Every structure is written in structure tokens, then in C-alpha cells.
Coordinates of C-alpha atoms in Angstrom, one line a residue:
X1 CA -32.8 2.9 21.9
X2 CA -29.6 1.3 20.7
X3 CA -27.7 -0.9 23.0
X4 CA -24.6 0.5 24.7
X5 CA -21.4 -1.2 23.9
X6 CA -18.8 1.0 25.7
X7 CA -16.6 2.2 22.8
X8 CA -18.2 3.6 19.7
X9 CA -18.0 1.7 16.5
X10 CA -16.5 3.3 13.4
X11 CA -18.7 5.6 11.3
X12 CA -19.6 4.9 7.7
X13 CA -16.6 5.2 5.3
X14 CA -18.0 8.0 3.2
X15 CA -15.8 10.8 1.9
X16 CA -16.7 14.4 1.0
X17 CA -14.6 14.3 -2.2
X18 CA -16.7 11.4 -3.6
X19 CA -20.2 12.0 -2.1
X20 CA -21.9 15.4 -2.0
X21 CA -23.6 16.0 1.3
X22 CA -25.7 18.8 2.7
X23 CA -24.5 21.5 5.1
X24 CA -26.2 21.4 8.4
X25 CA -26.7 24.4 10.7
X26 CA -28.0 24.4 14.3
X27 CA -29.4 27.7 15.6
X28 CA -29.8 27.1 19.3
X29 CA -31.5 29.6 21.7
X30 CA -31.3 29.6 25.5
X31 CA -33.8 28.8 28.1
X32 CA -37.1 29.2 26.1
X33 CA -40.2 27.3 25.6
X34 CA -42.2 27.6 22.4
X35 CA -43.2 31.3 22.9
X36 CA -43.2 31.9 19.2
X37 CA -45.8 33.1 16.7
X38 CA -45.5 29.9 14.6
X39 CA -46.5 27.9 17.7
X40 CA -49.6 30.1 18.1
X41 CA -48.4 32.5 20.8
X42 CA -50.3 35.8 20.2
X43 CA -47.8 37.9 22.3
X44 CA -44.6 36.7 20.6
X45 CA -42.7 38.7 18.1
X46 CA -40.8 36.1 16.1
X47 CA -41.0 36.9 12.3
X48 CA -37.7 35.2 11.3
X49 CA -38.4 31.9 13.1
X50 CA -42.0 32.0 11.9
X51 CA -40.7 32.4 8.3
X52 CA -38.4 29.5 8.8
X53 CA -41.3 27.4 9.9
X54 CA -43.3 28.5 6.9
X55 CA -40.8 26.9 4.6
X56 CA -39.9 24.1 6.9
X57 CA -41.3 21.7 9.4
X58 CA -42.5 22.5 12.9
X59 CA -42.3 19.7 15.5
X60 CA -44.9 19.7 18.3
X61 CA -43.4 16.9 20.5
X62 CA -39.8 17.8 20.9
X63 CA -38.1 17.6 24.3
X64 CA -34.8 18.3 26.0
X65 CA -33.9 15.3 28.0
X66 CA -32.9 17.5 30.9
X67 CA -34.5 20.9 31.9
X68 CA -31.1 22.7 32.4
X69 CA -28.3 23.5 29.9
X70 CA -25.2 21.5 30.8
X71 CA -26.7 17.9 31.0
X72 CA -29.1 18.7 28.2
X73 CA -26.2 19.8 25.9
X74 CA -24.0 16.9 27.0
X75 CA -26.8 14.6 25.8
X76 CA -27.2 16.6 22.6
X77 CA -23.6 16.6 21.5
X78 CA -23.0 12.8 22.2
X79 CA -26.2 11.1 21.5
X80 CA -25.9 9.4 24.9
X81 CA -28.1 10.3 27.8
X82 CA -26.2 12.1 30.5
X83 CA -27.7 9.7 33.1
X84 CA -25.8 6.9 31.2
X85 CA -22.5 8.7 31.3
X86 CA -22.7 9.8 34.9
X87 CA -22.9 13.5 34.0
X88 CA -26.6 14.1 34.8
X89 CA -25.9 16.8 37.4
X90 CA -25.7 20.5 36.6
X91 CA -21.9 21.2 36.7
X92 CA -21.1 17.6 37.0
X93 CA -18.2 16.6 39.2
X94 CA -17.2 13.8 36.7
X95 CA -15.5 14.2 33.4
X96 CA -16.1 11.4 30.8
X97 CA -13.0 10.2 28.9
X98 CA -13.2 10.9 25.2
X99 CA -12.7 7.3 24.2
X100 CA -16.0 6.3 25.9
X101 CA -18.4 9.0 24.7
X102 CA -17.2 11.0 21.7
X103 CA -18.9 14.0 20.2
X104 CA -20.9 13.3 17.1
X105 CA -18.8 15.9 15.3
X106 CA -16.0 13.4 15.5
X107 CA -17.8 11.2 13.0
X108 CA -18.7 14.2 10.8
X109 CA -15.1 15.3 10.7
X110 CA -13.9 11.8 9.7
X111 CA -16.4 11.9 6.9
X112 CA -15.0 15.1 5.5
X113 CA -17.2 17.7 7.2
X114 CA -16.0 21.0 8.7
X115 CA -17.6 21.1 12.2
X116 CA -17.5 24.3 14.2
X117 CA -19.2 25.7 17.3
X118 CA -19.9 29.5 17.4
X119 CA -20.4 30.9 20.9
X120 CA -21.4 28.9 24.0
X121 CA -20.6 25.3 24.5
X122 CA -21.4 24.2 28.1
X123 CA -21.5 20.5 27.5
X124 CA -21.0 19.9 31.2
X125 CA -17.8 17.9 31.8
X126 CA -17.4 17.4 28.1
X127 CA -16.1 21.0 27.5
X128 CA -12.4 20.1 27.6
X129 CA -12.4 18.1 24.5
X130 CA -14.3 17.6 21.3
X131 CA -13.5 17.1 17.7
X132 CA -14.1 20.5 16.1
X133 CA -12.1 22.1 13.3
X134 CA -12.9 25.4 14.9
X135 CA -15.0 26.9 17.7
X136 CA -16.2 30.1 19.3
X137 CA -16.0 32.7 16.4
X138 CA -15.2 31.5 12.9
X139 CA -18.0 30.5 10.5
X140 CA -18.6 28.5 7.4
X141 CA -16.3 30.6 5.3
X142 CA -13.4 28.7 6.8
X143 CA -14.8 25.4 5.5
X144 CA -13.5 25.9 2.0
X145 CA -15.0 23.2 -0.3
X146 CA -15.9 20.9 2.6
X147 CA -19.5 20.5 3.7
X148 CA -20.0 22.2 7.1
X149 CA -21.8 21.5 10.3
X150 CA -22.3 24.7 12.4
X151 CA -23.8 25.3 15.8
X152 CA -24.8 28.9 16.9
X153 CA -25.8 29.7 20.4
X154 CA -28.0 32.7 21.2
X155 CA -27.9 34.1 24.8
X156 CA -30.6 36.7 24.4
X157 CA -33.3 34.6 26.1
X158 CA -31.1 33.2 28.9
X159 CA -32.5 33.2 32.4
X160 CA -30.1 35.9 33.5
X161 CA -31.7 38.4 31.2
X162 CA -34.8 38.6 33.4
X163 CA -32.7 39.3 36.4
X164 CA -31.9 42.7 34.8
X165 CA -34.2 45.6 35.5
X166 CA -35.5 47.3 32.4
X167 CA -38.8 48.5 31.0
X168 CA -40.2 46.1 28.5
X169 CA -41.7 46.9 25.1
X170 CA -44.2 44.1 25.7
X171 CA -47.2 45.2 27.7
X172 CA -47.3 43.1 31.0
X173 CA -51.1 43.2 30.8
X174 CA -51.1 41.4 27.5
X175 CA -49.4 38.3 29.0
X176 CA -51.6 35.2 29.7
X177 CA -50.2 33.7 33.0
X178 CA -50.3 30.0 33.6
X179 CA -52.6 28.9 36.5
X180 CA -49.7 28.1 38.8
X181 CA -48.4 31.7 38.8
X182 CA -50.1 34.3 41.1
X183 CA -51.1 37.4 39.2
X184 CA -48.7 40.0 40.8
X185 CA -46.8 42.8 39.1
X186 CA -43.3 41.3 39.4
X187 CA -44.4 38.1 37.6
X188 CA -46.2 40.0 34.8
X189 CA -43.1 42.2 34.4
X190 CA -40.7 39.3 34.2
X191 CA -43.0 37.6 31.6
X192 CA -43.0 40.8 29.6
X193 CA -39.2 41.2 29.7
X194 CA -38.9 37.6 28.6
X195 CA -41.0 38.2 25.5
X196 CA -38.7 41.2 24.7
X197 CA -35.7 38.9 24.8
X198 CA -37.4 36.3 22.6
X199 CA -37.8 39.1 20.0
X200 CA -34.1 40.0 20.3
X201 CA -33.2 36.3 19.9
X202 CA -35.4 36.0 16.8
X203 CA -33.7 39.0 15.2
X204 CA -30.3 37.4 15.8
X205 CA -31.5 34.1 14.2
X206 CA -32.6 36.1 11.2
X207 CA -29.2 37.8 10.8
X208 CA -27.4 34.4 10.6
X209 CA -29.9 33.1 8.1
X210 CA -29.5 36.3 6.0
X211 CA -25.7 35.9 6.0
X212 CA -26.1 32.3 4.9
X213 CA -28.3 33.5 2.0
X214 CA -25.8 36.3 1.1
X215 CA -23.0 33.8 1.0
X216 CA -24.9 31.4 -1.3
X217 CA -25.3 28.5 1.1
X218 CA -29.0 28.7 1.9
X219 CA -30.1 26.3 -0.8
X220 CA -27.6 23.7 0.3
X221 CA -28.0 23.9 4.1
X222 CA -30.5 22.1 6.3
X223 CA -31.3 24.4 9.2
X224 CA -32.4 23.3 12.7
X225 CA -33.8 25.9 15.1
X226 CA -34.5 24.8 18.7
X227 CA -34.0 25.9 22.4
X228 CA -31.5 24.1 24.7
X229 CA -34.5 23.4 27.1
X230 CA -37.7 25.1 28.3
X231 CA -38.0 28.2 30.4
X232 CA -37.4 30.5 31.8
X233 CA -40.0 31.8 34.3
X234 CA -40.3 30.0 37.7
X235 CA -41.4 26.3 37.5
X236 CA -40.0 25.9 34.0
X237 CA -36.2 25.6 33.7
X238 CA -34.9 22.9 36.1
X239 CA -38.2 21.1 36.3
X240 CA -39.5 18.1 34.4
X241 CA -42.9 19.6 33.5
X242 CA -43.4 20.6 29.8
X243 CA -42.5 24.1 30.8
X244 CA -39.0 22.9 31.5
X245 CA -38.4 20.2 28.8
X246 CA -40.7 20.8 25.9
X247 CA -38.8 22.8 23.2
X248 CA -39.6 24.5 19.9
X249 CA -38.0 22.7 17.0
X250 CA -38.2 24.0 13.4
X251 CA -36.3 22.2 10.6
X252 CA -36.0 23.7 7.1
X253 CA -34.7 21.5 4.3
X254 CA -34.0 23.0 0.9
X255 CA -35.5 21.3 -2.2
X256 CA -32.2 19.6 -3.1
X257 CA -32.2 17.6 0.1
X258 CA -36.0 17.0 0.7
X259 CA -35.7 13.4 -0.3
X260 CA -34.0 12.9 3.1
X261 CA -37.4 13.6 4.8
X262 CA -40.1 11.2 3.8
X263 CA -43.4 12.9 2.9
X264 CA -41.9 16.4 3.2
X265 CA -44.2 19.3 2.7
X266 CA -43.3 23.0 3.4
X267 CA -45.1 24.4 6.4
X268 CA -46.2 21.1 7.8
X269 CA -46.6 20.2 11.4
X270 CA -44.8 17.0 12.6
X271 CA -46.1 15.3 15.7
X272 CA -43.4 12.7 16.0
X273 CA -41.9 12.4 19.5
X274 CA -38.2 13.4 19.4
X275 CA -35.7 14.3 22.2
X276 CA -32.2 15.6 22.3
X277 CA -30.7 12.1 22.4
X278 CA -32.1 11.6 18.9
X279 CA -30.4 14.7 17.4
X280 CA -26.9 13.3 17.0
X281 CA -27.9 10.2 15.1
X282 CA -30.2 12.4 13.0
X283 CA -27.4 14.7 11.9
X284 CA -25.2 11.7 11.0
X285 CA -28.1 10.2 9.1
X286 CA -28.7 13.4 7.1
X287 CA -25.0 13.3 6.3
X288 CA -25.2 9.8 5.0
X289 CA -23.3 8.3 8.0
X290 CA -24.7 5.4 9.8
X291 CA -25.0 6.3 13.5
X292 CA -22.7 4.3 15.8
X293 CA -24.3 1.6 17.9
X294 CA -23.4 3.4 21.1
X295 CA -25.8 6.2 20.4
X296 CA -29.0 5.7 22.3
X297 CA -31.4 7.9 20.2
X298 CA -33.2 7.2 17.0
X299 CA -32.5 9.2 13.8
X300 CA -35.8 10.8 12.7
X301 CA -34.6 12.1 9.3
X302 CA -32.1 11.0 6.6
X303 CA -30.9 7.7 5.2
X304 CA -30.9 5.8 8.5
X305 CA -34.2 7.1 10.0
X306 CA -35.9 4.8 12.5
X307 CA -39.4 4.3 13.7
X308 CA -40.7 6.7 16.4
X309 CA -40.1 5.7 20.0
X310 CA -43.0 5.2 22.3
X311 CA -41.5 7.4 25.0
X312 CA -38.6 9.6 25.8
X313 CA -36.7 9.6 29.1
X314 CA -36.3 12.9 31.0
X315 CA -34.1 13.5 34.1
X316 CA -33.3 16.0 36.8
X317 CA -30.3 15.8 39.1
X318 CA -28.4 18.2 41.3
X319 CA -29.1 21.8 40.2
X320 CA -25.9 23.8 41.0
X321 CA -25.7 23.6 44.8
X322 CA -29.1 21.9 45.4
X323 CA -29.3 18.1 45.4
X324 CA -32.4 16.5 43.9
X325 CA -33.3 13.5 41.8
X326 CA -36.3 13.0 39.5
X327 CA -36.8 11.0 36.4
X328 CA -39.7 11.0 33.9
X329 CA -41.0 9.5 30.7
X330 CA -43.1 11.4 28.2
X331 CA -45.2 10.1 25.3
X332 CA -47.3 12.1 22.9
X333 CA -50.2 12.0 25.4
X334 CA -48.8 11.6 28.9
X335 CA -46.1 12.6 31.3
X336 CA -45.0 10.4 34.2
X337 CA -42.6 11.7 36.8
X338 CA -40.9 9.8 39.7
X339 CA -39.5 12.0 42.5
X340 CA -36.8 10.4 44.7
X341 CA -36.7 13.3 47.2
X342 CA -40.4 14.0 47.7
X343 CA -39.7 15.9 50.9
X344 CA -37.8 18.7 49.0
X345 CA -40.2 21.2 47.5
X346 CA -39.7 22.4 43.9
X347 CA -39.5 26.0 45.2
X348 CA -36.6 25.4 47.6
X349 CA -34.0 28.2 47.5
X350 CA -31.5 27.9 44.7
X351 CA -29.1 30.9 44.4
X352 CA -29.2 31.7 40.7
X353 CA -33.0 31.1 40.1
X354 CA -33.9 33.2 43.2
X355 CA -32.3 36.3 41.6
X356 CA -35.5 36.7 39.5
X357 CA -38.0 39.1 40.9
X358 CA -40.8 36.8 39.8
X359 CA -39.8 33.9 42.0
X360 CA -39.1 36.2 44.9
X361 CA -42.6 37.6 44.6
X362 CA -44.1 34.1 44.3
X363 CA -42.3 33.1 47.5
X364 CA -43.5 36.2 49.3
X365 CA -47.1 35.5 48.3
X366 CA -46.8 31.9 49.6
X367 CA -45.4 33.1 53.0
X368 CA -48.2 35.6 53.3
X369 CA -50.8 32.9 52.7
X370 CA -52.3 34.5 49.5
X371 CA -52.0 31.6 47.1
X372 CA -54.6 29.1 45.9
X373 CA -53.9 25.4 46.2
X374 CA -52.5 25.1 42.7
X375 CA -50.1 28.0 43.3
X376 CA -49.1 26.8 46.8
X377 CA -48.0 23.4 45.5
X378 CA -44.6 24.7 44.2
X379 CA -43.5 25.3 47.9
X380 CA -44.8 22.1 49.3
X381 CA -43.4 18.5 49.4
X382 CA -43.6 16.7 46.0
X383 CA -45.7 13.7 45.2
X384 CA -43.6 10.5 44.8
X385 CA -45.3 9.8 41.5
X386 CA -47.0 12.2 39.1
X387 CA -49.1 11.5 36.0
X388 CA -50.5 14.1 33.6
X389 CA -52.7 14.0 30.5
X390 CA -50.8 16.5 28.4
X391 CA -53.7 17.3 26.0
X392 CA -56.3 17.8 28.7
X393 CA -53.9 19.5 31.2
X394 CA -51.3 21.5 29.3
X395 CA -49.9 23.1 32.5
X396 CA -49.7 19.8 34.5
X397 CA -51.7 20.9 37.5
X398 CA -53.9 17.8 37.9
X399 CA -52.0 14.8 39.1
X400 CA -53.8 11.7 37.8
X401 CA -51.6 9.5 40.0
X402 CA -53.6 10.7 43.0
X403 CA -57.0 10.0 41.4
X404 CA -58.9 6.8 40.9
X405 CA -59.6 5.5 37.4
X406 CA -56.1 6.0 35.8
X407 CA -54.8 2.5 36.7
X408 CA -54.3 1.2 33.2
X409 CA -52.5 4.3 31.9
X410 CA -50.6 4.6 35.2
X411 CA -49.3 1.0 34.9
X412 CA -48.3 1.4 31.3
X413 CA -46.3 4.7 31.9
X414 CA -44.7 3.2 35.0
X415 CA -43.6 0.2 33.0
X416 CA -42.2 2.4 30.2
X417 CA -40.3 4.3 32.8
X418 CA -38.7 1.3 34.4
X419 CA -37.7 -0.2 31.0
X420 CA -36.1 3.1 30.0
X421 CA -34.1 3.3 33.2
X422 CA -32.9 -0.2 32.9
X423 CA -32.1 -0.1 29.2
X424 CA -30.1 3.2 29.5
X425 CA -28.2 2.0 32.6
X426 CA -29.0 5.0 34.7
X427 CA -25.9 5.9 36.8
X428 CA -27.8 8.1 39.2
X429 CA -28.9 5.6 41.8
X430 CA -25.7 6.2 43.8
X431 CA -25.0 9.6 45.3
X432 CA -22.7 11.6 43.1
X433 CA -19.6 11.3 45.4
X434 CA -20.2 7.6 45.9
X435 CA -20.5 7.0 42.2
X436 CA -17.2 8.6 41.5
X437 CA -15.5 7.0 44.6
X438 CA -16.6 3.6 43.6
X439 CA -15.4 4.0 40.1
X440 CA -12.0 5.2 41.2
X441 CA -11.7 2.2 43.6
X442 CA -12.3 -0.2 40.7
X443 CA -10.1 1.7 38.3
X444 CA -13.0 2.4 35.9
X445 CA -15.3 5.3 34.9
X446 CA -18.9 5.7 36.2
X447 CA -19.8 5.1 32.5
X448 CA -18.3 1.6 32.8
X449 CA -19.5 1.1 36.4
X450 CA -23.1 1.5 35.5
X451 CA -22.8 -1.2 32.9
X452 CA -21.4 -3.8 35.3
X453 CA -24.3 -5.4 37.1
X454 CA -21.8 -7.1 39.6
X455 CA -20.5 -3.7 40.7
X456 CA -23.7 -1.7 40.1
X457 CA -26.9 -3.9 40.5
X458 CA -29.2 -1.4 39.1
X459 CA -32.5 -3.4 39.5
X460 CA -31.8 -3.7 43.3
X461 CA -31.0 0.0 43.6
X462 CA -34.1 1.1 41.7
X463 CA -36.3 -1.1 44.0
X464 CA -34.6 0.2 47.1
X465 CA -35.0 3.8 46.0
X466 CA -38.7 3.3 45.2
X467 CA -39.3 1.6 48.5
X468 CA -37.6 4.4 50.4
X469 CA -39.4 7.2 48.6
X470 CA -42.9 5.8 49.3
X471 CA -42.2 4.3 52.8
X472 CA -44.7 4.4 55.6
X473 CA -44.3 3.3 59.2
X474 CA -45.2 -0.2 58.1
X475 CA -42.1 -0.3 55.9
X476 CA -39.6 0.2 58.8
X477 CA -38.4 -3.4 58.9
X478 CA -37.7 -3.4 55.1
X479 CA -35.8 -0.1 55.5
X480 CA -33.8 -1.5 58.4
X481 CA -32.8 -4.5 56.2
X482 CA -31.6 -2.1 53.5
X483 CA -29.6 -0.2 56.1
X484 CA -27.9 -3.4 57.2
X485 CA -26.9 -4.4 53.6
X486 CA -23.2 -4.8 52.7
X487 CA -23.7 -2.7 49.6
X488 CA -23.9 1.0 50.4
X489 CA -26.1 1.5 47.4

């Protein structure tokens, strides 16, 4: 992770008129995990994305840093974790000034690219600015002779689609439910509707690729397909389990540009750990632009590719009207989660998510006492710490933090977690309103506040937060001392 320096340094002084560069196209779907044929899902109907994977590369360890759209997309477009810029909450109350955290498209444009955004943006409080030549509707045809970067957003698989009542083409009986979902008709029906929406999304992705081919750009364009986070059935979107953060990622590179990916082979599987904070530096690297030092991710393709990180940081903040705070680190093998409001169940009422018949049915079964212990856990207080073996436990239902014998792994993951929090200067250890108030008092932004250890002693805040979350009656004197401190944090 690159060090943060406040203001981005200048990008590499390359120019489109003297250096040929690839077009780069992002095809971004909404709210879906890897429910695709190329990822081995037998129910999925996804021929176009499967074909893209057949001539490209399929990543198996790709993650959205946040399990909900706005903070995930804010991280994606800047290459800076939303926890570092103070925009980690869904519908953040704070807007980051452009001079502190620019879009990566700013650097592309300076280098001669035509960057455009087609459809949804939703970069949290980054929506009011951004260095685009065009957005919403125009496409690559407006680029002229300039190389282009385009981002398409497909709403077909968005959570809101399963709130609608329609008969699915997918047979509900064909769906394999995860062990944490009770087998009731409403849940099976929502799963079936979701697979229908995946098929519609795949068809729309195919249409864009076909237009690209018809216009003669396919052999000069690097294509990324991915989802903006996991989802969308209950216990996926908004939560730090793999069902909420693990995303499909397929990248196809035409032969002309395959030298930018070491060891490239069509149809290969890539197990490298990547997360959204890595995408911005990767696009710049593919374009021949050295990523600015401010970006916290690592390029995984192109001229400036870096070694694989050991872990990726994941985060959960306020979800619309519901306050919560969790952080996590994920490696290829393990997921460690730290919950700072353990008393708040995952299944607490949240207006938008509770529109889905599936979560209403799950809640009904819980109230009626018809759930097994794994299914009940969603509506009970959280563990302060969670540790999962992702290979042995793909649905994260066995918390190794509560079992003996995992001490060495537990200590390593906890250490990785603390180092990631400290290195990224997580701004979330003050309540949202206090973070903003304190920044205003000092005439700075939360982005700057989190980097001033005199105003924001992060190590002390982290320790206090950990002590508070795990406190027992024996810890009351320590908590009383915290309450008497001069610093409200």
C-alpha cells in the first residue's frame, strides 16, 4: 500500500499523439456475486460473460472493499480507501474536496485519454465532480482519434429488482440454498428471480461487446467485467462475508496488448488477491502512466505492476439509516472480521433491504422459532471477532475465533488487520458527526484530520474501541478512565 501524502503527485508525462495506448472498458454490474457459468454455477445463464472469460482471465480472489455501492465505488474511482477519505458510510455526510482525492480519470485525461461514464455513477460524496470528458449517455464514438476509457453500469441485477413481484424463468427448485438460509418458498423465489436478472445483465453486457466489435475497437480494447460488490440475497450485500464482498472479475486483453500481462494465457484462472483499491492504479499502469503515490492500491497489470499484497482491507460503516462499524482483512485463505457494535445483529431492520420478501420470510421464521442455530445467528448479537477458513468454510458459518487451536492464524490475521488500519489512517474511529465537527473546528477536512496524529491519535482510538467492544464487568475501571478523558474520541 502506497503512503498517503495528501495531494496527488503528477502523472507520467505521456501523450496520446506520441505513444499508442490501449482503450480500456469497464463493464460493471450491480449487486451480484459470482453467479456465472464461468465460475461453475450450474443454474446461471451467462453465455456472454462466459465467452469473455474463455478468451480472457478469470480472477478468483477479487473483492470490493465495501459491501455496498457508494463507498465501494468511491474507493474504485479514486484508488483511495473510503475509510481514509472519511466517506466510508453509505450516503456519506462528508464531501471530499477534489484537490485531496481526485478521480483516476483525471490522470487519464491529462495523458490524452477520452474518459466517459455511461449510466450510474454513485461515488458517494464524489458525485459532484470528476474529470470526465463526458458522462451518462455518449460512448466511444465521441473520442475521435483519442484512446478511450469507458465505464458502463448495468442495473439489471440491482437489489431492487427482487423487490418486484414476477414469475421467474428459473425454477426455484433448481437453486442450491446456502446453509444460513431457511428453505422456505419466498427465499427460493427471490433466488430464482435473481438468476433471471443475472441472465438479463449478461445479455446487456453482450450487446456492448458486440457494438465494440462492430465499430472495430475490440482488438484494441482491454475489457474488465466485474460487479460493484456482492449480493444480493439476505446476508450478502452490506455484510463483510464473501457473499457481500467477493466479486466476479474477468479481464480480456487482445493479442496486441498481452505483453502488459506477464504470463498471459487465454482462459486462464488467476488466483492473485485484488481489491477495488487496486483497480485505479492498474488502469493507469495499463495506460503507461505511473500511479500517483497517493493511491493506496497496487497495480496488478501493466508497466507498473507490483507484487501481490498479503491481505486486503474491507469495511462496513453506516448503511443508510442504520449505524454500524465493522472492519476486516481477507487473504487468499482466511477472513478476519472485527465488529465494533457486537450488540447490533446483522438482521436488524433496514428499510430498503427489508423490502425483499426473502428477508421478511427469514425474519418471520426466526420469530416463530423455526430456525436452526446457523440460520438464527443472523438475528442475534455478533461476535466481536470472527475468523473463517475460506477454503474449508465457503459460507463462513464456523467462527474459528471461538474455537481452540487457531491461535497462530488468529494472531497473524489480527496483526495484518491492525497494520492495515494504521497504514491506511482509518477515519472511522470517531462517530460521523464528530469527525466532521472536529475537522470544521480545525479548518481542515476529515481526510487531513485522520493524518494528523496530534488531532487524531489513531492508535489510542483503536485500543479504546477494542477495549470497549470486548469489555466485561472487570473492565469497568478502564472504561471509567476512558469516559473521563479530555479527548472525546
